Amino acid sequence: MSFVHRCGHVRLRGGGSTWPSQAALIGLLLLAVLPSYALGQANGKLQIHFMDVWQGDGAILISPEGDTVLFDNGNYKDCDRPVNYLKRLGVEDIDYHIASHYHADHIGCTEEVLDDFPLTTAAYDRGGNYRSKSYDEYVKAVGTLRRTATAGMQIKLDEGAAQQVLIDIPALSGAGIETVNENDLSVVAVVRFGNFDAVIAGDLSGFDTGYYEDIETMVAPKVGQVEVYKVNHHGSRYSSNSTWLKTLNPRIGVISVGDHNGYGHPTRECLERLHAYGVKTFWTQDGDGDTDPAPGTDVVGGDIVVEYELGDDYFTVTHSGGQVATFPIWQQDDAPPAKYAWSKRSKLYHYAECRYVKNIKPKNFQQGDSPPQGKSQHDECPK
């Protein structure tokens, strides 16, 4: 199933046809030297702005020709954050809204955001119902533009362009696994543009706990390798399992998290798995976990802006008010890291992300995609 947006573009606020005053000309000159992410206007690049919305999720995609897609919209406790950010970008309306799931830290600002930036085309979600004030306000705000997403559907942006931005929905509503947990029901969205891929999947779970189900393992092959991973469930210990990380093999992970959030996000367990698979992480805030950001590996950067220009072999990440980091695009011959690791002198083997792996002496270190014969798995691994 394919949905094509035909005419939506970012429109800067204001306008008029009168000759600009001297003050206006000065303003235009200032705008010309500002970095593109400060305005968010179409600049020929794919832009994904992971907004600092405190403890919640909210990201705005701007296509090379100016189509806009909002993935979630922030926490109901602080709707000024997404509204003010979108105003600073100069966005006037939202072409598509994709709700990962119905928790208030993901769709809690629907009314406030769409009041200022009207929805023009469609709002996709998992369908069904949910009992909460935020859900009721969401349904009212999106109105007749609400649509139920389906696994396998695709949204196309920049109609008429030589290369369109595609948003695939490979899975939702538990991906066929029976569950009533709202996090498990999250819609999985994959942004694809040329050789660049990014996945945004709400609060998807990766472990069977009796409360959560392991949805990540089922969905991972449908997503495939990506450059950018918006880390599931704000870095919960129940997200980002080994199969998910090995299959996606992301260059970076963006953790949307709030300082003093009360949930312990991002958790040590999740960060250890991300680090073990070589994922550099960017946090919107400092979080409330039981581990500090690792120097050189974890960056607390506020609003995180990812940009990619078609044909480039790299993408950029702008953070901390203007610092820019560059990362290579995956090539077809880039192999993902091994799943297991062990010492040739030990009777045990470990998942690659287990913290005990780093204690193995280099001369004894071995790894592979399958467990080694004649060795037993480390108890409670990964640990």
mmCIF file with all atom_site columns, N, CA, C and O in Angstrom, residues 346-369:
data_model
loop_
_atom_site.group_PDB
_atom_site.id
_atom_site.type_symbol
_atom_site.label_atom_id
_atom_site.label_alt_id
_atom_site.label_comp_id
_atom_site.label_asym_id
_atom_site.label_entity_id
_atom_site.label_seq_id
_atom_site.pdbx_PDB_ins_code
_atom_site.Cartn_x
_atom_site.Cartn_y
_atom_site.Cartn_z
_atom_site.occupancy
_atom_site.B_iso_or_equiv
_atom_site.pdbx_formal_charge
_atom_site.auth_seq_id
_atom_site.auth_comp_id
_atom_site.auth_asym_id
_atom_site.auth_atom_id
_atom_site.pdbx_PDB_model_num
ATOM 1  N N  . SER A 1 346 ? 38.597 -20.248 28.846 1.00 0.00 ? 346 SER A N  1
ATOM 2  C CA . SER A 1 346 ? 37.460 -20.370 29.756 1.00 0.00 ? 346 SER A CA 1
ATOM 3  C C  . SER A 1 346 ? 36.480 -21.424 29.266 1.00 0.00 ? 346 SER A C  1
ATOM 4  O O  . SER A 1 346 ? 36.411 -21.729 28.070 1.00 0.00 ? 346 SER A O  1
ATOM 5  N N  . LYS A 1 347 ? 35.698 -21.970 30.193 1.00 0.00 ? 347 LYS A N  1
ATOM 6  C CA . LYS A 1 347 ? 34.661 -22.924 29.848 1.00 0.00 ? 347 LYS A CA 1
ATOM 7  C C  . LYS A 1 347 ? 33.328 -22.229 29.563 1.00 0.00 ? 347 LYS A C  1
ATOM 8  O O  . LYS A 1 347 ? 32.331 -22.892 29.256 1.00 0.00 ? 347 LYS A O  1
ATOM 9  N N  . LEU A 1 348 ? 33.309 -20.887 29.667 1.00 0.00 ? 348 LEU A N  1
ATOM 10 C CA . LEU A 1 348 ? 32.085 -20.107 29.482 1.00 0.00 ? 348 LEU A CA 1
ATOM 11 C C  . LEU A 1 348 ? 32.163 -19.265 28.215 1.00 0.00 ? 348 LEU A C  1
ATOM 12 O O  . LEU A 1 348 ? 33.242 -18.912 27.760 1.00 0.00 ? 348 LEU A O  1
ATOM 13 N N  . TYR A 1 349 ? 31.005 -18.952 27.685 1.00 0.00 ? 349 TYR A N  1
ATOM 14 C CA . TYR A 1 349 ? 30.921 -17.950 26.622 1.00 0.00 ? 349 TYR A CA 1
ATOM 15 C C  . TYR A 1 349 ? 29.873 -16.912 27.023 1.00 0.00 ? 349 TYR A C  1
ATOM 16 O O  . TYR A 1 349 ? 29.054 -17.143 27.914 1.00 0.00 ? 349 TYR A O  1
ATOM 17 N N  . HIS A 1 350 ? 29.900 -15.755 26.357 1.00 0.00 ? 350 HIS A N  1
ATOM 18 C CA . HIS A 1 350 ? 29.054 -14.634 26.723 1.00 0.00 ? 350 HIS A CA 1
ATOM 19 C C  . HIS A 1 350 ? 28.363 -14.061 25.486 1.00 0.00 ? 350 HIS A C  1
ATOM 20 O O  . HIS A 1 350 ? 28.865 -14.193 24.363 1.00 0.00 ? 350 HIS A O  1
ATOM 21 N N  . TYR A 1 351 ? 27.224 -13.398 25.711 1.00 0.00 ? 351 TYR A N  1
ATOM 22 C CA . TYR A 1 351 ? 26.731 -12.490 24.684 1.00 0.00 ? 351 TYR A CA 1
ATOM 23 C C  . TYR A 1 351 ? 27.742 -11.356 24.551 1.00 0.00 ? 351 TYR A C  1
ATOM 24 O O  . TYR A 1 351 ? 28.375 -10.961 25.521 1.00 0.00 ? 351 TYR A O  1
ATOM 25 N N  . ALA A 1 352 ? 27.883 -10.840 23.351 1.00 0.00 ? 352 ALA A N  1
ATOM 26 C CA . ALA A 1 352 ? 28.933 -9.856  23.092 1.00 0.00 ? 352 ALA A CA 1
ATOM 27 C C  . ALA A 1 352 ? 28.818 -8.621  23.970 1.00 0.00 ? 352 ALA A C  1
ATOM 28 O O  . ALA A 1 352 ? 29.822 -7.983  24.285 1.00 0.00 ? 352 ALA A O  1
ATOM 29 N N  . GLU A 1 353 ? 27.585 -8.276  24.409 1.00 0.00 ? 353 GLU A N  1
ATOM 30 C CA . GLU A 1 353 ? 27.417 -7.062  25.197 1.00 0.00 ? 353 GLU A CA 1
ATOM 31 C C  . GLU A 1 353 ? 27.615 -7.271  26.697 1.00 0.00 ? 353 GLU A C  1
ATOM 32 O O  . GLU A 1 353 ? 27.524 -6.314  27.474 1.00 0.00 ? 353 GLU A O  1
ATOM 33 N N  . CYS A 1 354 ? 27.872 -8.492  27.117 1.00 0.00 ? 354 CYS A N  1
ATOM 34 C CA . CYS A 1 354 ? 28.083 -8.754  28.535 1.00 0.00 ? 354 CYS A CA 1
ATOM 35 C C  . CYS A 1 354 ? 29.308 -7.981  29.031 1.00 0.00 ? 354 CYS A C  1
ATOM 36 O O  . CYS A 1 354 ? 30.360 -7.967  28.378 1.00 0.00 ? 354 CYS A O  1
ATOM 37 N N  . ARG A 1 355 ? 29.199 -7.364  30.187 1.00 0.00 ? 355 ARG A N  1
ATOM 38 C CA . ARG A 1 355 ? 30.299 -6.517  30.671 1.00 0.00 ? 355 ARG A CA 1
ATOM 39 C C  . ARG A 1 355 ? 31.554 -7.325  31.010 1.00 0.00 ? 355 ARG A C  1
ATOM 40 O O  . ARG A 1 355 ? 32.646 -6.767  31.105 1.00 0.00 ? 355 ARG A O  1
ATOM 41 N N  . TYR A 1 356 ? 31.407 -8.634  31.199 1.00 0.00 ? 356 TYR A N  1
ATOM 42 C CA . TYR A 1 356 ? 32.578 -9.458  31.505 1.00 0.00 ? 356 TYR A CA 1
ATOM 43 C C  . TYR A 1 356 ? 33.486 -9.634  30.282 1.00 0.00 ? 356 TYR A C  1
ATOM 44 O O  . TYR A 1 356 ? 34.654 -9.984  30.420 1.00 0.00 ? 356 TYR A O  1
ATOM 45 N N  . VAL A 1 357 ? 32.939 -9.376  29.092 1.00 0.00 ? 357 VAL A N  1
ATOM 46 C CA . VAL A 1 357 ? 33.732 -9.552  27.879 1.00 0.00 ? 357 VAL A CA 1
ATOM 47 C C  . VAL A 1 357 ? 34.951 -8.634  27.874 1.00 0.00 ? 357 VAL A C  1
ATOM 48 O O  . VAL A 1 357 ? 36.037 -9.008  27.412 1.00 0.00 ? 357 VAL A O  1
ATOM 49 N N  . LYS A 1 358 ? 34.778 -7.421  28.395 1.00 0.00 ? 358 LYS A N  1
ATOM 50 C CA . LYS A 1 358 ? 35.882 -6.469  28.359 1.00 0.00 ? 358 LYS A CA 1
ATOM 51 C C  . LYS A 1 358 ? 37.056 -6.899  29.244 1.00 0.00 ? 358 LYS A C  1
ATOM 52 O O  . LYS A 1 358 ? 38.159 -6.346  29.130 1.00 0.00 ? 358 LYS A O  1
ATOM 53 N N  . ASN A 1 359 ? 36.839 -7.883  30.115 1.00 0.00 ? 359 ASN A N  1
ATOM 54 C CA . ASN A 1 359 ? 37.917 -8.364  30.979 1.00 0.00 ? 359 ASN A CA 1
ATOM 55 C C  . ASN A 1 359 ? 38.748 -9.471  30.333 1.00 0.00 ? 359 ASN A C  1
ATOM 56 O O  . ASN A 1 359 ? 39.770 -9.887  30.893 1.00 0.00 ? 359 ASN A O  1
ATOM 57 N N  . ILE A 1 360 ? 38.321 -9.946  29.168 1.00 0.00 ? 360 ILE A N  1
ATOM 58 C CA . ILE A 1 360 ? 39.059 -11.008 28.497 1.00 0.00 ? 360 ILE A CA 1
ATOM 59 C C  . ILE A 1 360 ? 40.349 -10.443 27.909 1.00 0.00 ? 360 ILE A C  1
ATOM 60 O O  . ILE A 1 360 ? 40.331 -9.412  27.228 1.00 0.00 ? 360 ILE A O  1
ATOM 61 N N  . LYS A 1 361 ? 41.449 -11.095 28.166 1.00 0.00 ? 361 LYS A N  1
ATOM 62 C CA . LYS A 1 361 ? 42.724 -10.631 27.626 1.00 0.00 ? 361 LYS A CA 1
ATOM 63 C C  . LYS A 1 361 ? 42.727 -10.750 26.097 1.00 0.00 ? 361 LYS A C  1
ATOM 64 O O  . LYS A 1 361 ? 42.211 -11.733 25.553 1.00 0.00 ? 361 LYS A O  1
ATOM 65 N N  . PRO A 1 362 ? 43.270 -9.768  25.417 1.00 0.00 ? 362 PRO A N  1
ATOM 66 C CA . PRO A 1 362 ? 43.265 -9.776  23.944 1.00 0.00 ? 362 PRO A CA 1
ATOM 67 C C  . PRO A 1 362 ? 43.815 -11.065 23.342 1.00 0.00 ? 362 PRO A C  1
ATOM 68 O O  . PRO A 1 362 ? 43.306 -11.552 22.327 1.00 0.00 ? 362 PRO A O  1
ATOM 69 N N  . LYS A 1 363 ? 44.864 -11.631 23.952 1.00 0.00 ? 363 LYS A N  1
ATOM 70 C CA . LYS A 1 363 ? 45.466 -12.836 23.374 1.00 0.00 ? 363 LYS A CA 1
ATOM 71 C C  . LYS A 1 363 ? 44.551 -14.053 23.463 1.00 0.00 ? 363 LYS A C  1
ATOM 72 O O  . LYS A 1 363 ? 44.736 -15.040 22.733 1.00 0.00 ? 363 LYS A O  1
ATOM 73 N N  . ASN A 1 364 ? 43.547 -13.987 24.383 1.00 0.00 ? 364 ASN A N  1
ATOM 74 C CA . ASN A 1 364 ? 42.616 -15.104 24.549 1.00 0.00 ? 364 ASN A CA 1
ATOM 75 C C  . ASN A 1 364 ? 41.246 -14.838 23.940 1.00 0.00 ? 364 ASN A C  1
ATOM 76 O O  . ASN A 1 364 ? 40.391 -15.721 23.925 1.00 0.00 ? 364 ASN A O  1
ATOM 77 N N  . PHE A 1 365 ? 41.014 -13.619 23.452 1.00 0.00 ? 365 PHE A N  1
ATOM 78 C CA . PHE A 1 365 ? 39.692 -13.200 22.994 1.00 0.00 ? 365 PHE A CA 1
ATOM 79 C C  . PHE A 1 365 ? 39.314 -13.887 21.683 1.00 0.00 ? 365 PHE A C  1
ATOM 80 O O  . PHE A 1 365 ? 40.092 -13.924 20.730 1.00 0.00 ? 365 PHE A O  1
ATOM 81 N N  . GLN A 1 366 ? 38.078 -14.432 21.662 1.00 0.00 ? 366 GLN A N  1
ATOM 82 C CA . GLN A 1 366 ? 37.512 -15.022 20.454 1.00 0.00 ? 366 GLN A CA 1
ATOM 83 C C  . GLN A 1 366 ? 36.039 -14.620 20.356 1.00 0.00 ? 366 GLN A C  1
ATOM 84 O O  . GLN A 1 366 ? 35.403 -14.319 21.371 1.00 0.00 ? 366 GLN A O  1
ATOM 85 N N  . GLN A 1 367 ? 35.502 -14.645 19.138 1.00 0.00 ? 367 GLN A N  1
ATOM 86 C CA . GLN A 1 367 ? 34.109 -14.251 18.956 1.00 0.00 ? 367 GLN A CA 1
ATOM 87 C C  . GLN A 1 367 ? 33.525 -14.963 17.749 1.00 0.00 ? 367 GLN A C  1
ATOM 88 O O  . GLN A 1 367 ? 34.256 -15.520 16.920 1.00 0.00 ? 367 GLN A O  1
ATOM 89 N N  . GLY A 1 368 ? 32.183 -14.942 17.669 1.00 0.00 ? 368 GLY A N  1
ATOM 90 C CA . GLY A 1 368 ? 31.522 -15.589 16.544 1.00 0.00 ? 368 GLY A CA 1
ATOM 91 C C  . GLY A 1 368 ? 30.034 -15.331 16.556 1.00 0.00 ? 368 GLY A C  1
ATOM 92 O O  . GLY A 1 368 ? 29.477 -14.794 17.531 1.00 0.00 ? 368 GLY A O  1
ATOM 93 N N  . ASP A 1 369 ? 29.373 -15.729 15.478 1.00 0.00 ? 369 ASP A N  1
ATOM 94 C CA . ASP A 1 369 ? 27.930 -15.546 15.362 1.00 0.00 ? 369 ASP A CA 1
ATOM 95 C C  . ASP A 1 369 ? 27.141 -16.673 16.024 1.00 0.00 ? 369 ASP A C  1
ATOM 96 O O  . ASP A 1 369 ? 25.930 -16.567 16.201 1.00 0.00 ? 369 ASP A O  1
#
